[in-house]
Amino acid sequence: MVTYDQIFENNKKWVAEMNPRDSDFFEKLAREQTPDYLYIGCSDSRVPANEIMGLEPGNVFVHRNVANLVNNTDLNVMAVINFAVKHLDVKHIIVCGHYNCGGVKAAMIPKDMGILNPWLRTIRDVYRMHAAELDAITDEQQRYNRLVELNVKEQATNVIKTANVQKCYQQKGYPIVHGWVFDLHSGILIDLDINFKAILKDIQKIYDLTGIASDYSEDGED
Ligand code: CO
């Protein structure tokens, strides 16, 4: 186990390593952040965003919670998306899940989990939406892996449902939303290649928040 004091020793070593590489490193860091990426991932200690992406401080804006959920009533994640899109002008938003996710595993067990119930409910809803596909998978580990992937896709879709993302994309052509899974066994990041444009188009019938529909009805009087 790393002791509490060791962490501060590690920090000093890290500062000493960073300074010779770039003498302005901390000066630049203190001035501003201009990350191109927003990463929404699981709080799991085995999935550290910067390390797995090979990115230095300043390059990725990070939000993590149990099982990388994007709930529309979660003020925390909604504030993160708002800030990242409107103020940081990020070009990509990534929802990254991981195999062997404890949150997803817990959601697969029909049991009262106390305060976790409303949180896990979102994942149970993902299972229900894809029950036919999931129940057809006989191998439990494979079903679990597939639910991890489907959860990423649904949470990425939830990002696309936000007004901030839709309006910015309409005006500037970004951000693009991606779904990834991190494989703990290999350390490999897998791009699920979700089709951002197709999902956006598909959901617009009822989730369009760009204002185009209301503009259209006003124009309709002409
Ligand atoms: Co997890």
PDB file of C-alpha atoms and ligand atoms in Angstrom:
ATOM      1  CA  MET A   1       0.000   0.000   0.000  1.00  0.00           C
ATOM      2  CA  VAL A   2       1.157   3.516  -0.764  1.00  0.00           C
ATOM      3  CA  THR A   3       1.268   5.471   2.481  1.00  0.00           C
ATOM      4  CA  TYR A   4      -0.391   8.850   2.879  1.00  0.00           C
ATOM      5  CA  ASP A   5       2.966  10.623   3.240  1.00  0.00           C
ATOM      6  CA  GLN A   6       4.342   8.840   0.186  1.00  0.00           C
ATOM      7  CA  ILE A   7       1.813  10.676  -1.974  1.00  0.00           C
ATOM      8  CA  PHE A   8       3.433  14.023  -1.157  1.00  0.00           C
ATOM      9  CA  GLU A   9       6.859  12.572  -1.848  1.00  0.00           C
ATOM     10  CA  ASN A  10       5.541  11.335  -5.195  1.00  0.00           C
ATOM     11  CA  ASN A  11       4.196  14.781  -5.935  1.00  0.00           C
ATOM     12  CA  LYS A  12       7.577  16.413  -5.332  1.00  0.00           C
ATOM     13  CA  LYS A  13       9.238  13.862  -7.628  1.00  0.00           C
ATOM     14  CA  TRP A  14       6.641  14.538 -10.301  1.00  0.00           C
ATOM     15  CA  VAL A  15       7.242  18.308 -10.124  1.00  0.00           C
ATOM     16  CA  ALA A  16      10.983  17.669 -10.369  1.00  0.00           C
ATOM     17  CA  GLU A  17      10.443  15.476 -13.441  1.00  0.00           C
ATOM     18  CA  MET A  18       8.108  17.874 -15.232  1.00  0.00           C
ATOM     19  CA  ASN A  19      10.217  21.017 -14.832  1.00  0.00           C
ATOM     20  CA  PRO A  20      13.288  19.918 -16.831  1.00  0.00           C
ATOM     21  CA  ARG A  21      11.047  18.658 -19.658  1.00  0.00           C
ATOM     22  CA  ASP A  22       9.403  22.042 -20.081  1.00  0.00           C
ATOM     23  CA  SER A  23      10.555  24.915 -17.896  1.00  0.00           C
ATOM     24  CA  ASP A  24       7.284  26.789 -18.520  1.00  0.00           C
ATOM     25  CA  PHE A  25       5.106  23.747 -17.825  1.00  0.00           C
ATOM     26  CA  PHE A  26       3.495  24.911 -14.594  1.00  0.00           C
ATOM     27  CA  GLU A  27       3.431  28.554 -15.729  1.00  0.00           C
ATOM     28  CA  LYS A  28       1.421  27.546 -18.789  1.00  0.00           C
ATOM     29  CA  LEU A  29      -0.772  25.263 -16.702  1.00  0.00           C
ATOM     30  CA  ALA A  30      -1.570  28.096 -14.325  1.00  0.00           C
ATOM     31  CA  ARG A  31      -2.527  30.492 -17.141  1.00  0.00           C
ATOM     32  CA  GLU A  32      -5.345  28.553 -18.789  1.00  0.00           C
ATOM     33  CA  GLN A  33      -6.740  25.226 -19.948  1.00  0.00           C
ATOM     34  CA  THR A  34      -7.646  24.584 -23.566  1.00  0.00           C
ATOM     35  CA  PRO A  35      -8.557  20.896 -23.698  1.00  0.00           C
ATOM     36  CA  ASP A  36     -10.005  19.534 -26.944  1.00  0.00           C
ATOM     37  CA  TYR A  37     -11.519  16.548 -25.168  1.00  0.00           C
ATOM     38  CA  LEU A  38     -14.197  15.993 -22.567  1.00  0.00           C
ATOM     39  CA  TYR A  39     -13.935  12.512 -21.048  1.00  0.00           C
ATOM     40  CA  ILE A  40     -16.861  11.048 -19.105  1.00  0.00           C
ATOM     41  CA  GLY A  41     -15.775   7.805 -17.494  1.00  0.00           C
ATOM     42  CA  CYS A  42     -16.190   5.472 -14.538  1.00  0.00           C
ATOM     43  CA  SER A  43     -14.818   6.385 -11.096  1.00  0.00           C
ATOM     44  CA  ASP A  44     -13.109   2.967 -10.994  1.00  0.00           C
ATOM     45  CA  SER A  45      -9.512   3.437  -9.797  1.00  0.00           C
ATOM     46  CA  ARG A  46      -8.222   1.133 -12.537  1.00  0.00           C
ATOM     47  CA  VAL A  47      -9.322   3.438 -15.352  1.00  0.00           C
ATOM     48  CA  PRO A  48      -7.365   6.701 -15.064  1.00  0.00           C
ATOM     49  CA  ALA A  49      -8.382   8.994 -17.923  1.00  0.00           C
ATOM     50  CA  ASN A  50      -5.108  10.845 -18.612  1.00  0.00           C
ATOM     51  CA  GLU A  51      -2.904   7.779 -18.383  1.00  0.00           C
ATOM     52  CA  ILE A  52      -4.888   5.541 -20.719  1.00  0.00           C
ATOM     53  CA  MET A  53      -5.168   8.360 -23.274  1.00  0.00           C
ATOM     54  CA  GLY A  54      -1.516   9.341 -22.911  1.00  0.00           C
ATOM     55  CA  LEU A  55      -2.490  12.953 -22.254  1.00  0.00           C
ATOM     56  CA  GLU A  56      -0.739  15.505 -20.080  1.00  0.00           C
ATOM     57  CA  PRO A  57      -2.503  17.800 -17.607  1.00  0.00           C
ATOM     58  CA  GLY A  58      -4.420  20.456 -19.544  1.00  0.00           C
ATOM     59  CA  ASN A  59      -5.428  18.217 -22.444  1.00  0.00           C
ATOM     60  CA  VAL A  60      -8.598  16.527 -21.236  1.00  0.00           C
ATOM     61  CA  PHE A  61     -11.507  17.766 -19.144  1.00  0.00           C
ATOM     62  CA  VAL A  62     -12.664  14.867 -16.979  1.00  0.00           C
ATOM     63  CA  HIS A  63     -15.884  13.819 -15.309  1.00  0.00           C
ATOM     64  CA  ARG A  64     -16.153  10.458 -13.590  1.00  0.00           C
ATOM     65  CA  ASN A  65     -18.947   8.718 -11.712  1.00  0.00           C
ATOM     66  CA  VAL A  66     -20.039   5.158 -10.970  1.00  0.00           C
ATOM     67  CA  ALA A  67     -20.557   3.371 -14.314  1.00  0.00           C
ATOM     68  CA  ASN A  68     -20.090   6.530 -16.456  1.00  0.00           C
ATOM     69  CA  LEU A  69     -23.734   7.592 -16.438  1.00  0.00           C
ATOM     70  CA  VAL A  70     -25.181  10.681 -18.106  1.00  0.00           C
ATOM     71  CA  ASN A  71     -28.489  11.386 -16.380  1.00  0.00           C
ATOM     72  CA  ASN A  72     -30.399  14.447 -17.506  1.00  0.00           C
ATOM     73  CA  THR A  73     -31.321  15.341 -13.918  1.00  0.00           C
ATOM     74  CA  ASP A  74     -27.720  15.025 -12.684  1.00  0.00           C
ATOM     75  CA  LEU A  75     -26.722  18.664 -12.273  1.00  0.00           C
ATOM     76  CA  ASN A  76     -23.081  17.627 -11.903  1.00  0.00           C
ATOM     77  CA  VAL A  77     -22.633  15.945 -15.287  1.00  0.00           C
ATOM     78  CA  MET A  78     -24.906  18.475 -17.001  1.00  0.00           C
ATOM     79  CA  ALA A  79     -22.799  21.349 -15.626  1.00  0.00           C
ATOM     80  CA  VAL A  80     -19.639  19.598 -16.840  1.00  0.00           C
ATOM     81  CA  ILE A  81     -21.050  19.195 -20.368  1.00  0.00           C
ATOM     82  CA  ASN A  82     -22.283  22.790 -20.391  1.00  0.00           C
ATOM     83  CA  PHE A  83     -18.917  24.173 -19.279  1.00  0.00           C
ATOM     84  CA  ALA A  84     -16.923  21.949 -21.619  1.00  0.00           C
ATOM     85  CA  VAL A  85     -19.014  22.832 -24.684  1.00  0.00           C
ATOM     86  CA  LYS A  86     -19.821  26.488 -24.075  1.00  0.00           C
ATOM     87  CA  HIS A  87     -16.644  27.694 -22.405  1.00  0.00           C
ATOM     88  CA  LEU A  88     -13.849  25.250 -23.191  1.00  0.00           C
ATOM     89  CA  ASP A  89     -15.100  24.690 -26.753  1.00  0.00           C
ATOM     90  CA  VAL A  90     -14.154  20.990 -26.708  1.00  0.00           C
ATOM     91  CA  LYS A  91     -14.096  19.252 -30.089  1.00  0.00           C
ATOM     92  CA  HIS A  92     -14.789  15.716 -28.861  1.00  0.00           C
ATOM     93  CA  ILE A  93     -16.843  14.241 -26.037  1.00  0.00           C
ATOM     94  CA  ILE A  94     -16.019  10.690 -25.033  1.00  0.00           C
ATOM     95  CA  VAL A  95     -18.110   8.373 -22.883  1.00  0.00           C
ATOM     96  CA  CYS A  96     -15.741   5.631 -21.757  1.00  0.00           C
ATOM     97  CA  GLY A  97     -16.936   2.500 -19.996  1.00  0.00           C
ATOM     98  CA  HIS A  98     -14.865  -0.504 -19.046  1.00  0.00           C
ATOM     99  CA  TYR A  99     -15.286  -4.261 -18.886  1.00  0.00           C
ATOM    100  CA  ASN A 100     -15.518  -5.667 -15.347  1.00  0.00           C
ATOM    101  CA  CYS A 101     -17.381  -2.535 -14.226  1.00  0.00           C
ATOM    102  CA  GLY A 102     -18.700  -3.100 -10.692  1.00  0.00           C
ATOM    103  CA  GLY A 103     -21.571  -0.670 -11.221  1.00  0.00           C
ATOM    104  CA  VAL A 104     -22.812  -2.524 -14.287  1.00  0.00           C
ATOM    105  CA  LYS A 105     -22.374  -5.859 -12.493  1.00  0.00           C
ATOM    106  CA  ALA A 106     -24.428  -4.656  -9.509  1.00  0.00           C
ATOM    107  CA  ALA A 107     -27.197  -3.493 -11.845  1.00  0.00           C
ATOM    108  CA  MET A 108     -27.470  -7.013 -13.267  1.00  0.00           C
ATOM    109  CA  ILE A 109     -28.359  -8.402  -9.833  1.00  0.00           C
ATOM    110  CA  PRO A 110     -32.041  -7.886  -8.955  1.00  0.00           C
ATOM    111  CA  LYS A 111     -31.601  -6.798  -5.359  1.00  0.00           C
ATOM    112  CA  ASP A 112     -32.278  -3.769  -3.132  1.00  0.00           C
ATOM    113  CA  MET A 113     -29.024  -1.797  -3.102  1.00  0.00           C
ATOM    114  CA  GLY A 114     -30.245   1.085  -0.927  1.00  0.00           C
ATOM    115  CA  ILE A 115     -29.037   4.508  -2.021  1.00  0.00           C
ATOM    116  CA  LEU A 116     -27.533   2.920  -5.141  1.00  0.00           C
ATOM    117  CA  ASN A 117     -31.004   1.936  -6.425  1.00  0.00           C
ATOM    118  CA  PRO A 118     -31.793   5.177  -8.274  1.00  0.00           C
ATOM    119  CA  TRP A 119     -28.283   5.283  -9.696  1.00  0.00           C
ATOM    120  CA  LEU A 120     -28.239   1.658 -10.880  1.00  0.00           C
ATOM    121  CA  ARG A 121     -31.761   2.079 -12.205  1.00  0.00           C
ATOM    122  CA  THR A 122     -30.333   3.872 -15.247  1.00  0.00           C
ATOM    123  CA  ILE A 123     -28.283   0.783 -16.113  1.00  0.00           C
ATOM    124  CA  ARG A 124     -31.236  -1.513 -15.410  1.00  0.00           C
ATOM    125  CA  ASP A 125     -33.206   0.616 -17.891  1.00  0.00           C
ATOM    126  CA  VAL A 126     -30.462   0.032 -20.471  1.00  0.00           C
ATOM    127  CA  TYR A 127     -30.809  -3.702 -19.846  1.00  0.00           C
ATOM    128  CA  ARG A 128     -34.591  -3.506 -20.266  1.00  0.00           C
ATOM    129  CA  MET A 129     -34.274  -1.581 -23.559  1.00  0.00           C
ATOM    130  CA  HIS A 130     -31.926  -4.245 -24.915  1.00  0.00           C
ATOM    131  CA  ALA A 131     -33.320  -7.263 -23.048  1.00  0.00           C
ATOM    132  CA  ALA A 132     -33.953  -9.322 -26.200  1.00  0.00           C
ATOM    133  CA  GLU A 133     -30.334  -9.035 -27.338  1.00  0.00           C
ATOM    134  CA  LEU A 134     -28.861  -9.493 -23.856  1.00  0.00           C
ATOM    135  CA  ASP A 135     -31.033 -12.445 -22.837  1.00  0.00           C
ATOM    136  CA  ALA A 136     -30.021 -14.244 -26.037  1.00  0.00           C
ATOM    137  CA  ILE A 137     -26.387 -14.261 -24.836  1.00  0.00           C
ATOM    138  CA  THR A 138     -25.999 -17.434 -22.775  1.00  0.00           C
ATOM    139  CA  ASP A 139     -22.470 -16.791 -21.511  1.00  0.00           C
ATOM    140  CA  GLU A 140     -22.764 -14.570 -18.446  1.00  0.00           C
ATOM    141  CA  GLN A 141     -19.419 -12.810 -18.911  1.00  0.00           C
ATOM    142  CA  GLN A 142     -20.279 -12.020 -22.533  1.00  0.00           C
ATOM    143  CA  ARG A 143     -23.693 -10.698 -21.514  1.00  0.00           C
ATOM    144  CA  TYR A 144     -21.994  -8.531 -18.882  1.00  0.00           C
ATOM    145  CA  ASN A 145     -19.491  -7.221 -21.454  1.00  0.00           C
ATOM    146  CA  ARG A 146     -22.276  -6.453 -23.889  1.00  0.00           C
ATOM    147  CA  LEU A 147     -24.219  -4.521 -21.243  1.00  0.00           C
ATOM    148  CA  VAL A 148     -21.080  -2.446 -20.599  1.00  0.00           C
ATOM    149  CA  GLU A 149     -20.992  -1.591 -24.328  1.00  0.00           C
ATOM    150  CA  LEU A 150     -24.723  -0.898 -24.584  1.00  0.00           C
ATOM    151  CA  ASN A 151     -24.535   1.318 -21.501  1.00  0.00           C
ATOM    152  CA  VAL A 152     -21.780   3.363 -23.147  1.00  0.00           C
ATOM    153  CA  LYS A 153     -23.903   3.754 -26.274  1.00  0.00           C
ATOM    154  CA  GLU A 154     -26.959   4.859 -24.280  1.00  0.00           C
ATOM    155  CA  GLN A 155     -24.960   7.331 -22.194  1.00  0.00           C
ATOM    156  CA  ALA A 156     -23.323   8.731 -25.345  1.00  0.00           C
ATOM    157  CA  THR A 157     -26.833   9.120 -26.759  1.00  0.00           C
ATOM    158  CA  ASN A 158     -27.784  10.985 -23.581  1.00  0.00           C
ATOM    159  CA  VAL A 159     -24.911  13.401 -24.259  1.00  0.00           C
ATOM    160  CA  ILE A 160     -26.250  13.920 -27.794  1.00  0.00           C
ATOM    161  CA  LYS A 161     -29.700  14.682 -26.355  1.00  0.00           C
ATOM    162  CA  THR A 162     -28.386  17.817 -24.594  1.00  0.00           C
ATOM    163  CA  ALA A 163     -29.168  21.269 -25.977  1.00  0.00           C
ATOM    164  CA  ASN A 164     -25.542  22.389 -25.566  1.00  0.00           C
ATOM    165  CA  VAL A 165     -24.208  19.649 -27.804  1.00  0.00           C
ATOM    166  CA  GLN A 166     -26.944  19.970 -30.440  1.00  0.00           C
ATOM    167  CA  LYS A 167     -26.680  23.761 -30.719  1.00  0.00           C
ATOM    168  CA  CYS A 168     -22.883  23.829 -30.802  1.00  0.00           C
ATOM    169  CA  TYR A 169     -22.774  21.071 -33.427  1.00  0.00           C
ATOM    170  CA  GLN A 170     -25.290  22.938 -35.568  1.00  0.00           C
ATOM    171  CA  GLN A 171     -23.255  26.157 -35.400  1.00  0.00           C
ATOM    172  CA  LYS A 172     -19.697  24.851 -35.515  1.00  0.00           C
ATOM    173  CA  GLY A 173     -19.766  21.213 -36.639  1.00  0.00           C
ATOM    174  CA  TYR A 174     -18.543  19.924 -33.276  1.00  0.00           C
ATOM    175  CA  PRO A 175     -18.353  18.421 -30.674  1.00  0.00           C
ATOM    176  CA  ILE A 176     -18.439  14.877 -31.965  1.00  0.00           C
ATOM    177  CA  VAL A 177     -19.578  12.315 -29.393  1.00  0.00           C
ATOM    178  CA  HIS A 178     -17.745   8.994 -29.109  1.00  0.00           C
ATOM    179  CA  GLY A 179     -18.256   5.764 -27.169  1.00  0.00           C
ATOM    180  CA  TRP A 180     -15.272   3.809 -25.900  1.00  0.00           C
ATOM    181  CA  VAL A 181     -14.661   0.747 -23.754  1.00  0.00           C
ATOM    182  CA  PHE A 182     -11.458   0.156 -21.816  1.00  0.00           C
ATOM    183  CA  ASP A 183     -10.382  -3.482 -21.570  1.00  0.00           C
ATOM    184  CA  LEU A 184      -8.721  -4.016 -18.195  1.00  0.00           C
ATOM    185  CA  HIS A 185      -7.181  -7.334 -19.306  1.00  0.00           C
ATOM    186  CA  SER A 186      -5.184  -5.816 -22.156  1.00  0.00           C
ATOM    187  CA  GLY A 187      -5.102  -2.097 -21.373  1.00  0.00           C
ATOM    188  CA  ILE A 188      -6.543  -1.459 -24.837  1.00  0.00           C
ATOM    189  CA  LEU A 189      -9.079   1.267 -25.569  1.00  0.00           C
ATOM    190  CA  ILE A 190     -11.797   0.104 -27.936  1.00  0.00           C
ATOM    191  CA  ASP A 191     -13.671   2.656 -30.063  1.00  0.00           C
ATOM    192  CA  LEU A 192     -17.244   1.395 -30.400  1.00  0.00           C
ATOM    193  CA  ASP A 193     -17.545   3.526 -33.559  1.00  0.00           C
ATOM    194  CA  ILE A 194     -20.931   4.883 -32.654  1.00  0.00           C
ATOM    195  CA  ASN A 195     -22.388   6.839 -35.542  1.00  0.00           C
ATOM    196  CA  PHE A 196     -22.756  10.315 -34.051  1.00  0.00           C
ATOM    197  CA  LYS A 197     -24.507  11.857 -37.061  1.00  0.00           C
ATOM    198  CA  ALA A 198     -26.938   8.952 -37.412  1.00  0.00           C
ATOM    199  CA  ILE A 199     -27.847   9.015 -33.697  1.00  0.00           C
ATOM    200  CA  LEU A 200     -28.309  12.798 -33.783  1.00  0.00           C
ATOM    201  CA  LYS A 201     -30.574  12.515 -36.818  1.00  0.00           C
ATOM    202  CA  ASP A 202     -32.449   9.582 -35.316  1.00  0.00           C
ATOM    203  CA  ILE A 203     -33.269  11.300 -32.013  1.00  0.00           C
ATOM    204  CA  GLN A 204     -34.166  14.688 -33.462  1.00  0.00           C
ATOM    205  CA  LYS A 205     -37.789  13.763 -33.993  1.00  0.00           C
ATOM    206  CA  ILE A 206     -38.427  14.179 -30.267  1.00  0.00           C
ATOM    207  CA  TYR A 207     -35.164  15.439 -28.775  1.00  0.00           C
ATOM    208  CA  ASP A 208     -34.360  18.338 -31.108  1.00  0.00           C
ATOM    209  CA  LEU A 209     -33.441  21.279 -28.864  1.00  0.00           C
ATOM    210  CA  THR A 210     -31.757  23.451 -31.490  1.00  0.00           C
ATOM    211  CA  GLY A 211     -34.811  25.679 -31.925  1.00  0.00           C
ATOM    212  CA  ILE A 212     -35.130  24.873 -35.603  1.00  0.00           C
ATOM    213  CA  ALA A 213     -38.568  23.328 -35.108  1.00  0.00           C
ATOM    214  CA  SER A 214     -40.001  26.412 -33.349  1.00  0.00           C
ATOM    215  CA  ASP A 215     -38.431  28.751 -35.951  1.00  0.00           C
ATOM    216  CA  TYR A 216     -40.056  26.649 -38.610  1.00  0.00           C
ATOM    217  CA  SER A 217     -43.525  26.959 -37.098  1.00  0.00           C
ATOM    218  CA  GLU A 218     -43.144  30.763 -36.905  1.00  0.00           C
ATOM    219  CA  ASP A 219     -42.039  30.849 -40.520  1.00  0.00           C
ATOM    220  CA  GLY A 220     -44.995  28.653 -41.342  1.00  0.00           C
ATOM    221  CA  GLU A 221     -47.297  31.689 -41.284  1.00  0.00           C
ATOM    222  CA  ASP A 222     -45.698  33.078 -44.445  1.00  0.00           C
TER     223      ASP A 222
HETATM  224 CO    CO B   1     -16.858   0.911 -13.504  1.00  0.00          CO
END
